[in-house]
Short mmCIF file of C-alpha atoms in Angstrom, two decimals:
data_model
loop_
_atom_site.label_atom_id
_atom_site.label_comp_id
_atom_site.label_asym_id
_atom_site.label_seq_id
_atom_site.Cartn_x
_atom_site.Cartn_y
_atom_site.Cartn_z
CA MET A 23 19.07 103.71 -16.14
CA LYS A 24 22.43 104.37 -17.73
CA MET A 25 23.24 100.63 -17.53
CA LYS A 26 20.01 99.85 -19.38
CA TYR A 27 21.09 101.99 -22.37
CA ILE A 28 24.53 100.45 -22.37
CA ALA A 29 23.09 96.88 -22.30
CA THR A 30 20.60 97.64 -25.07
CA SER A 31 23.23 99.21 -27.31
CA CYS A 32 25.55 96.23 -26.70
CA LEU A 33 22.75 93.84 -27.63
CA LEU A 34 21.95 95.74 -30.82
CA LEU A 35 25.62 95.92 -31.73
CA GLY A 36 25.94 92.15 -31.12
CA LEU A 37 22.93 91.41 -33.32
CA LEU A 38 24.31 93.64 -36.06
CA LEU A 39 27.69 91.93 -35.95
CA SER A 40 26.21 88.44 -35.88
CA LYS A 41 24.00 89.27 -38.87
CA ASN A 42 27.03 90.47 -40.81
CA ASP A 43 28.87 87.32 -39.79
CA THR A 44 26.04 85.06 -41.00
CA SER A 45 25.78 86.81 -44.34
CA ALA A 46 29.56 86.56 -44.68
CA GLN A 47 29.36 82.79 -44.06
CA VAL A 48 26.56 82.39 -46.57
CA GLY A 49 28.59 84.36 -49.09
CA LEU A 50 31.57 82.12 -48.42
CA TYR A 51 29.68 78.94 -49.40
CA ARG A 52 27.49 80.49 -52.11
CA ASN A 53 29.61 79.27 -54.98
CA VAL A 54 30.64 75.99 -53.36
CA LEU A 55 27.24 74.33 -53.02
CA PRO A 56 25.26 73.57 -56.20
CA ASP A 57 22.09 75.64 -56.49
CA GLY A 58 20.15 72.86 -58.21
CA ASN A 59 19.81 74.69 -61.51
CA ILE A 60 22.65 72.95 -63.33
CA LYS A 61 21.58 72.10 -66.86
CA LYS A 62 22.18 68.44 -67.69
CA GLU A 63 23.48 67.40 -71.09
CA TYR A 64 22.19 64.12 -72.51
CA THR A 65 24.80 62.67 -74.86
CA GLU A 66 22.41 59.79 -75.69
CA ALA A 67 20.22 62.19 -77.71
CA LYS A 68 23.12 63.49 -79.82
CA ASN A 69 24.62 62.27 -83.12
CA ASN A 70 21.33 61.12 -84.66
CA GLN A 71 21.73 59.27 -87.97
CA ASN A 72 18.16 59.26 -89.33
CA GLU A 73 14.64 60.64 -88.84
CA VAL A 74 13.55 57.84 -86.48
CA GLN A 75 16.48 58.57 -84.19
CA VAL A 76 15.69 62.31 -84.27
CA LEU A 77 12.05 61.57 -83.34
CA PHE A 78 12.97 59.25 -80.47
CA SER A 79 15.69 61.63 -79.24
CA GLY A 80 13.06 64.40 -79.20
CA LEU A 81 10.66 62.22 -77.19
CA PHE A 82 13.51 61.29 -74.83
CA LEU A 83 14.48 64.94 -74.25
CA PHE A 84 10.81 65.91 -73.73
CA TYR A 85 10.44 63.16 -71.10
CA LYS A 86 13.73 64.09 -69.41
CA THR A 87 12.93 67.83 -69.32
CA PHE A 88 9.29 67.82 -68.26
CA PHE A 89 8.74 64.52 -66.40
CA SER A 90 11.96 62.94 -65.18
CA SER A 91 13.42 66.24 -63.92
CA GLN A 92 10.47 66.58 -61.50
CA ASP A 93 11.16 63.23 -59.87
CA LEU A 94 13.90 61.54 -57.86
CA THR A 95 16.30 59.02 -59.40
CA VAL A 96 14.31 55.84 -58.83
CA CYS A 97 15.58 53.57 -61.62
CA THR A 98 17.66 50.67 -60.31
CA PHE A 99 19.85 50.54 -63.41
CA SER A 100 22.65 52.51 -65.00
CA PRO A 101 21.96 53.73 -67.71
CA SER A 102 18.39 54.50 -66.62
CA CYS A 103 15.40 52.98 -68.46
CA SER A 104 14.82 56.06 -70.66
CA GLU A 105 18.54 56.25 -71.55
CA TYR A 106 18.55 52.49 -72.23
CA GLY A 107 15.51 52.98 -74.50
CA ILE A 108 17.11 55.63 -76.70
CA LEU A 109 20.42 53.73 -76.81
CA ALA A 110 18.63 50.49 -77.77
CA VAL A 111 16.60 52.18 -80.52
CA LYS A 112 19.76 53.77 -81.91
CA LYS A 113 21.72 50.51 -81.79
CA PHE A 114 19.10 47.91 -82.80
CA GLY A 115 16.40 49.91 -84.60
CA MET A 116 12.88 50.89 -83.63
CA ILE A 117 11.25 47.42 -83.37
CA LYS A 118 13.95 45.42 -81.57
CA GLY A 119 15.02 48.46 -79.53
CA GLY A 120 11.38 49.06 -78.52
CA VAL A 121 10.87 45.42 -77.49
CA MET A 122 14.14 45.52 -75.52
CA THR A 123 12.95 48.67 -73.73
CA MET A 124 9.62 47.06 -72.78
CA ASP A 125 11.55 44.10 -71.39
CA ARG A 126 13.84 46.44 -69.47
CA LEU A 127 10.84 48.23 -67.92
CA THR A 128 9.59 44.94 -66.47
CA ARG A 129 13.09 44.11 -65.17
CA CYS A 130 13.41 47.49 -63.42
CA ASN A 131 12.17 46.15 -60.08
CA GLY A 132 15.33 45.60 -58.02
CA LEU A 133 14.30 42.02 -57.16
CA THR A 134 17.14 40.24 -58.99
CA PRO A 135 20.31 42.26 -58.32
CA GLN A 136 22.44 39.07 -58.46
CA ASN A 137 22.11 39.04 -62.26
CA TYR A 138 24.01 42.30 -62.76
CA GLU A 139 27.31 43.94 -61.94
CA ILE A 140 27.33 47.14 -59.89
CA ASP A 141 28.39 50.38 -61.56
CA LYS A 142 30.94 51.75 -59.06
CA LYS A 143 30.41 55.36 -60.16
CA THR A 144 26.65 55.52 -59.68
CA MET A 145 26.27 52.49 -57.33
CA LEU A 146 23.45 51.22 -59.55
CA LEU A 147 23.07 47.93 -61.44
CA LYS A 148 24.92 47.94 -64.74
CA ASP A 149 22.84 46.96 -67.77
CA GLU A 150 23.74 48.37 -71.17
CA PRO A 151 21.90 47.35 -74.38
CA GLY A 152 23.75 44.50 -76.12
CA ALA A 153 26.47 44.21 -73.45
CA ASP A 154 28.08 40.81 -72.83
CA ASN A 155 28.51 40.22 -69.10
CA ALA A 156 30.65 37.06 -69.31
CA VAL A 157 33.92 37.17 -67.37
CA PRO A 158 36.96 36.59 -69.64
CA VAL A 159 38.40 33.19 -68.80
CA VAL A 160 41.72 32.97 -70.63
CA SER A 161 43.41 35.92 -68.94
CA THR A 162 43.09 34.17 -65.57
CA ILE A 163 45.61 31.46 -66.46
CA LYS A 164 48.40 32.20 -64.00
CA MET B 10 89.57 64.40 -45.18
CA ARG B 11 89.19 61.71 -42.51
CA ILE B 12 85.53 61.22 -43.45
CA LEU B 13 86.40 60.80 -47.11
CA PHE B 14 89.07 58.28 -46.17
CA LEU B 15 86.59 56.28 -44.05
CA LEU B 16 83.97 56.32 -46.83
CA LEU B 17 86.55 55.12 -49.36
CA ILE B 18 87.63 52.29 -47.07
CA SER B 19 84.04 51.19 -46.36
CA PHE B 20 82.95 51.27 -50.03
CA SER B 21 85.98 49.35 -51.22
CA THR B 22 85.61 46.60 -48.58
CA ILE B 23 81.95 45.98 -47.71
CA ALA B 24 79.91 47.56 -50.56
CA GLN B 25 77.99 45.23 -52.87
CA ASP B 26 77.18 45.44 -56.57
CA LEU B 27 73.40 45.64 -56.71
CA TYR B 28 73.33 45.13 -60.46
CA ASN B 29 75.25 41.85 -60.66
CA PHE B 30 73.55 38.65 -61.85
CA GLU B 31 72.71 37.20 -58.41
CA ASN B 32 71.13 40.37 -57.05
CA SER B 33 69.28 41.07 -60.29
CA LYS B 34 67.83 37.55 -60.22
CA LYS B 35 66.70 37.97 -56.62
CA TYR B 36 65.07 41.30 -57.55
CA GLY B 37 63.41 39.81 -60.65
CA ASP B 38 61.98 36.93 -58.60
CA TYR B 39 60.73 39.39 -55.99
CA LEU B 40 59.02 41.53 -58.66
CA LEU B 41 57.34 38.49 -60.18
CA LYS B 42 56.14 37.16 -56.81
CA SER B 43 54.86 40.56 -55.68
CA GLY B 44 52.76 41.01 -58.84
CA GLN B 45 54.86 43.78 -60.44
CA TYR B 46 54.88 41.94 -63.75
CA GLU B 47 55.84 44.79 -66.08
CA LEU B 48 58.93 45.64 -64.02
CA ALA B 49 59.73 41.92 -63.71
CA GLY B 50 59.70 41.68 -67.51
CA LYS B 51 62.31 44.44 -67.78
CA GLU B 52 64.49 42.82 -65.10
CA PHE B 53 64.33 39.39 -66.75
CA GLU B 54 65.24 40.97 -70.11
CA ARG B 55 68.53 42.08 -68.45
CA LEU B 56 69.04 38.62 -66.95
CA VAL B 57 68.41 36.86 -70.26
CA TYR B 58 70.94 39.22 -71.83
CA PHE B 59 73.46 38.15 -69.13
CA THR B 60 72.87 34.39 -69.63
CA PRO B 61 71.19 33.70 -72.98
CA GLU B 62 71.47 29.91 -72.51
CA SER B 63 69.24 29.72 -69.37
CA ASP B 64 65.80 28.27 -70.14
CA THR B 65 64.57 29.02 -66.60
CA LEU B 66 65.16 32.75 -67.04
CA LYS B 67 63.54 32.73 -70.47
CA THR B 68 60.50 30.99 -68.95
CA GLN B 69 60.31 33.64 -66.22
CA LEU B 70 60.58 36.38 -68.88
CA LEU B 71 57.70 34.92 -70.89
CA LYS B 72 55.66 34.48 -67.71
CA SER B 73 56.19 38.16 -66.86
CA TYR B 74 54.95 39.19 -70.30
CA ARG B 75 51.93 36.88 -70.03
CA LEU B 76 50.89 38.05 -66.57
CA SER B 77 51.32 41.72 -67.50
CA ASN B 78 48.98 41.11 -70.51
CA GLN B 79 51.76 41.94 -73.00
CA THR B 80 50.99 38.79 -74.96
CA ASN B 81 52.08 40.12 -78.35
CA ILE B 82 55.53 41.08 -77.00
CA GLY B 83 55.77 37.67 -75.29
CA ILE B 84 54.98 35.80 -78.54
CA PHE B 85 57.43 37.98 -80.49
CA ARG B 86 60.21 37.41 -77.92
CA THR B 87 59.63 33.63 -77.92
CA LYS B 88 60.13 33.58 -81.68
CA GLN B 89 63.39 35.54 -81.22
CA LEU B 90 64.68 33.38 -78.33
CA TYR B 91 63.65 30.05 -79.88
CA PRO B 92 63.64 30.28 -83.69
CA ASP B 93 62.71 26.58 -84.00
CA ALA B 94 59.29 26.12 -82.34
CA GLN B 95 59.48 22.32 -82.54
CA THR B 96 62.45 22.03 -80.17
CA ILE B 97 61.43 24.50 -77.44
CA PRO B 98 61.97 22.78 -74.04
CA PHE B 99 58.90 21.88 -71.93
CA ALA B 100 58.78 24.84 -69.48
CA PRO B 101 59.15 27.72 -72.00
CA ALA B 102 56.97 25.79 -74.47
CA LEU B 103 54.22 25.64 -71.84
CA GLU B 104 54.52 29.42 -71.31
CA TYR B 105 54.36 29.98 -75.09
CA ALA B 106 51.25 27.77 -75.32
CA LYS B 107 49.61 29.81 -72.55
CA LEU B 108 50.58 33.05 -74.31
CA LEU B 109 48.96 31.84 -77.54
CA MET B 110 45.83 30.78 -75.64
CA GLN B 111 45.66 34.12 -73.85
CA ASN B 112 45.91 35.83 -77.24
CA LYS B 113 42.99 33.60 -78.41
CA ASP B 114 45.20 32.52 -81.30
CA TRP B 115 43.65 29.02 -81.30
CA GLU B 116 44.88 27.87 -84.73
CA ASN B 117 48.54 28.74 -84.12
CA ALA B 118 48.35 27.37 -80.58
CA ARG B 119 47.08 24.02 -81.83
CA THR B 120 49.74 23.84 -84.58
CA PHE B 121 52.46 24.73 -82.06
CA TRP B 122 51.80 22.04 -79.45
CA THR B 123 51.01 19.39 -82.07
CA ASN B 124 54.45 19.88 -83.65
CA ASN B 125 56.47 20.42 -80.45
CA GLN B 126 58.67 17.42 -79.60
CA ASN B 127 58.84 17.97 -75.83
CA PHE B 128 55.13 17.59 -75.09
CA LYS B 129 53.76 14.11 -74.33
CA PRO B 130 50.70 12.93 -76.31
CA ASP B 131 48.49 13.31 -73.21
CA ASP B 132 49.69 16.89 -72.73
CA LYS B 133 48.75 17.66 -76.32
CA THR B 134 45.29 16.12 -75.80
CA ILE B 135 44.75 18.18 -72.65
CA PHE B 136 45.88 21.38 -74.43
CA ASN B 137 43.49 20.68 -77.31
CA THR B 138 40.61 20.04 -74.91
CA THR B 139 41.43 23.17 -72.86
CA SER B 140 41.57 25.43 -75.90
CA GLU B 141 38.27 24.02 -77.17
CA ILE B 142 36.57 24.53 -73.80
CA PHE B 143 37.85 28.13 -73.70
CA ASN B 144 36.66 28.62 -77.27
CA ASN B 145 33.09 27.43 -76.37
CA ASP B 146 33.46 24.37 -78.64
CA PHE B 147 32.37 21.68 -76.17
CA LYS B 148 31.52 19.12 -78.84
CA ALA B 149 35.09 19.20 -80.20
CA ALA B 150 36.40 19.09 -76.60
CA ARG B 151 34.48 15.84 -75.99
CA ASN B 152 36.00 14.32 -79.15
CA SER B 153 39.51 15.46 -78.20
CA LEU B 154 39.26 14.07 -74.67
CA GLU B 155 38.52 10.59 -76.01
CA ASN B 156 42.14 10.41 -77.25
CA ILE B 157 43.58 10.50 -73.71
CA GLN B 158 45.80 7.47 -72.99
CA ASN B 159 46.11 7.67 -69.18
CA LYS B 160 42.46 7.41 -68.12
CA GLU B 161 43.30 8.11 -64.45
CA PHE B 162 44.97 11.45 -65.23
CA TYR B 163 43.14 13.81 -62.82
CA VAL B 164 43.02 16.73 -65.29
CA ALA B 165 41.25 14.47 -67.81
CA GLU B 166 38.85 13.25 -65.10
CA GLY B 167 38.08 16.86 -64.09
CA TYR B 168 37.44 17.83 -67.71
CA LYS B 169 35.15 14.83 -68.15
CA THR B 170 32.98 16.02 -65.24
CA ILE B 171 32.90 19.55 -66.70
CA LEU B 172 31.88 18.29 -70.14
CA GLU B 173 29.08 16.21 -68.60
CA LYS B 174 27.76 19.27 -66.76
CA GLU B 175 27.72 21.24 -70.02
CA THR B 176 24.96 19.05 -71.45
CA HIS B 177 22.44 20.26 -68.82
CA LYS B 178 21.58 23.51 -70.56
CA LYS B 179 18.19 25.22 -70.88
CA SER B 180 16.39 25.79 -74.16
CA PRO B 181 15.84 29.47 -75.17
CA ALA B 182 13.17 28.38 -77.70
CA LEU B 183 11.20 26.57 -74.97
CA ALA B 184 11.45 29.68 -72.76
CA GLY B 185 10.08 31.81 -75.62
CA ILE B 186 7.17 29.42 -76.19
CA MET B 187 6.40 29.25 -72.47
CA SER B 188 6.30 33.05 -72.25
CA ALA B 189 4.09 33.24 -75.35
CA VAL B 190 1.56 30.89 -73.71
CA VAL B 191 1.67 32.29 -70.16
CA PRO B 192 3.65 35.56 -69.81
CA GLY B 193 6.45 35.33 -67.25
CA THR B 194 6.81 31.54 -67.19
CA GLY B 195 9.81 31.65 -69.55
CA LYS B 196 11.69 33.83 -67.09
CA ALA B 197 10.69 31.56 -64.23
CA TYR B 198 12.10 28.65 -66.30
CA SER B 199 15.48 30.42 -66.44
CA ASN B 200 15.46 30.82 -62.61
CA ASN B 201 14.33 34.47 -62.70
CA TRP B 202 10.88 33.84 -61.27
CA LYS B 203 10.66 37.28 -59.62
CA ASP B 204 11.16 39.01 -62.98
CA GLY B 205 8.64 36.56 -64.45
CA LEU B 206 6.07 37.48 -61.83
CA VAL B 207 6.51 41.21 -62.52
CA SER B 208 6.15 40.56 -66.28
CA LEU B 209 2.95 38.62 -65.64
CA PHE B 210 1.52 41.46 -63.51
CA PHE B 211 2.44 44.10 -66.13
CA THR B 212 0.96 42.17 -69.07
CA ALA B 213 -2.10 40.90 -67.21
CA GLY B 214 -2.76 44.36 -65.72
CA MET B 215 -2.65 46.04 -69.12
CA ALA B 216 -4.79 43.30 -70.71
CA PHE B 217 -7.39 43.69 -67.95
CA GLN B 218 -7.45 47.49 -68.33
CA SER B 219 -7.85 47.11 -72.08
CA TYR B 220 -10.70 44.63 -71.65
CA ARG B 221 -12.40 46.89 -69.08
CA ASN B 222 -12.14 49.96 -71.32
CA PHE B 223 -13.42 48.10 -74.40
CA ASN B 224 -16.40 46.92 -72.35
CA LYS B 225 -17.09 50.38 -70.93
CA HIS B 226 -16.35 52.69 -73.88
CA GLY B 227 -16.53 50.35 -76.89
CA VAL B 228 -14.03 49.67 -79.66
CA ASN B 229 -14.30 53.15 -81.14
CA ASN B 230 -12.73 54.74 -78.07
CA TYR B 231 -8.93 55.19 -77.81
CA ARG B 232 -8.62 53.94 -74.20
CA GLY B 233 -8.89 50.20 -74.86
CA TRP B 234 -6.50 50.39 -77.80
CA LEU B 235 -3.95 52.39 -75.77
CA TYR B 236 -3.86 49.91 -72.90
CA GLY B 237 -3.95 47.01 -75.35
CA GLY B 238 -0.99 48.45 -77.29
CA ILE B 239 1.11 48.93 -74.17
CA GLY B 240 0.15 45.43 -72.96
CA PHE B 241 1.12 43.93 -76.32
CA GLY B 242 4.49 45.73 -76.03
CA PHE B 243 5.02 44.17 -72.59
CA TYR B 244 3.97 40.78 -73.97
CA LEU B 245 6.54 40.95 -76.82
CA GLY B 246 9.19 42.34 -74.48
CA ASN B 247 8.57 39.46 -72.11
CA ILE B 248 9.05 36.85 -74.88
CA TYR B 249 12.30 38.54 -75.94
CA GLY B 250 13.38 38.86 -72.28
CA SER B 251 12.70 35.17 -71.59
CA VAL B 252 14.84 34.06 -74.53
CA LYS B 253 17.64 36.46 -73.51
CA SER B 254 17.38 35.45 -69.86
CA THR B 255 17.75 31.74 -70.80
CA LYS B 256 20.69 32.51 -73.11
CA ASP B 257 22.34 34.48 -70.29
CA PHE B 258 21.70 31.58 -67.90
CA ASN B 259 23.47 29.19 -70.31
CA LYS B 260 26.28 31.69 -70.93
CA LYS B 261 26.89 32.13 -67.22
CA LYS B 262 26.87 28.38 -66.71
CA ILE B 263 29.42 27.87 -69.51
CA ASN B 264 31.52 30.72 -68.15
CA LYS B 265 31.53 29.03 -64.72
CA LEU B 266 32.56 25.70 -66.30
CA GLN B 267 35.34 27.46 -68.21
CA HIS B 268 36.64 28.90 -64.95
CA GLU B 269 36.53 25.42 -63.37
CA ALA B 270 38.53 24.08 -66.35
CA SER B 271 40.98 26.96 -65.98
CA ASP B 272 41.46 26.11 -62.26
CA ILE B 273 42.14 22.42 -63.04
CA PHE B 274 44.55 23.35 -65.85
CA ASN B 275 46.46 25.82 -63.64
CA SER B 276 46.66 23.37 -60.75
CA TYR B 277 48.63 20.93 -62.94
CA TYR B 278 50.50 23.04 -65.52
#
């Protein structure tokens, strides 16, 4: 009978200690792991020069905040299609930038990766608006 | 005391001067061969200071500057070491020509090798052709290559093959027209048939949805116009994409030919 009390109290004490230990471990890693609520800053939507750019930056931020944030990163390119769109509109204007974005949307299929370089940072296909992908030839003269 | 005596004896008898000319030259050569071009440049500066009359060392110095991408310093140093550009000996003159080409200073490069007395006429022709190929001026390169005297010179033969390949380019205008008639075919023409197929599906899908909604809800409803607008955007994007895709195809092809020309040039000079 006495042994029963001793065993029960040992068990309770063990549980109490292990609980404290677990909470201590959780506390140890609390600030190390990201909690998923980090606010992203989109530099593409900054430094607008005119009303059209402000409008498109607004649309871009609306899409990023309410639609894109609810989904996984599925775009095969870096910058992503929405980022490419706002960059293209800012660089080439609304009409050409818009047409370039529509073309980019049809290319975002991952079927022709051989046409692009790989962005080492994001491990996605590199495709910036107006970028020239030709390899410089003269510097290779040994 | 005994240790100090032994050290003094050993240093005075068997120690070597690491900074003398011979050892510095060995070190400079090692740096150049092992790809440490910036350090090699500094070492060869010392060596050129030791023996200012050696053309071999000056060539190695210029080579170090060229391979470490310090082309402006290399060009400046050449002008200091050889004030008269017309009489620069062959090896350093070749390095100077390469430096000018690397700096994309085509006009000065052309003037330099035309006036230099130590280049043969065929060398000058090859340099002209090379600079024109690197500068995307293939028409001028064809004209320059006709001046070659030794027709069996393998660099000239290689360049001839490259210039023949350059004529087989694709037309961006044709790609645009093809995509305007049947969406996606322009991309297929520039060897991106998968992208072309996706473009066709996108445009055709939107056109079909628009047609369906116009039939069902009439022209006064927004649905048909919305799908039609998006489809028209894809259609325009596809025409632009086909032209760009064909231009990229040609650019990549020319870039490949330029690398082939660079390989032939480096194998001889």
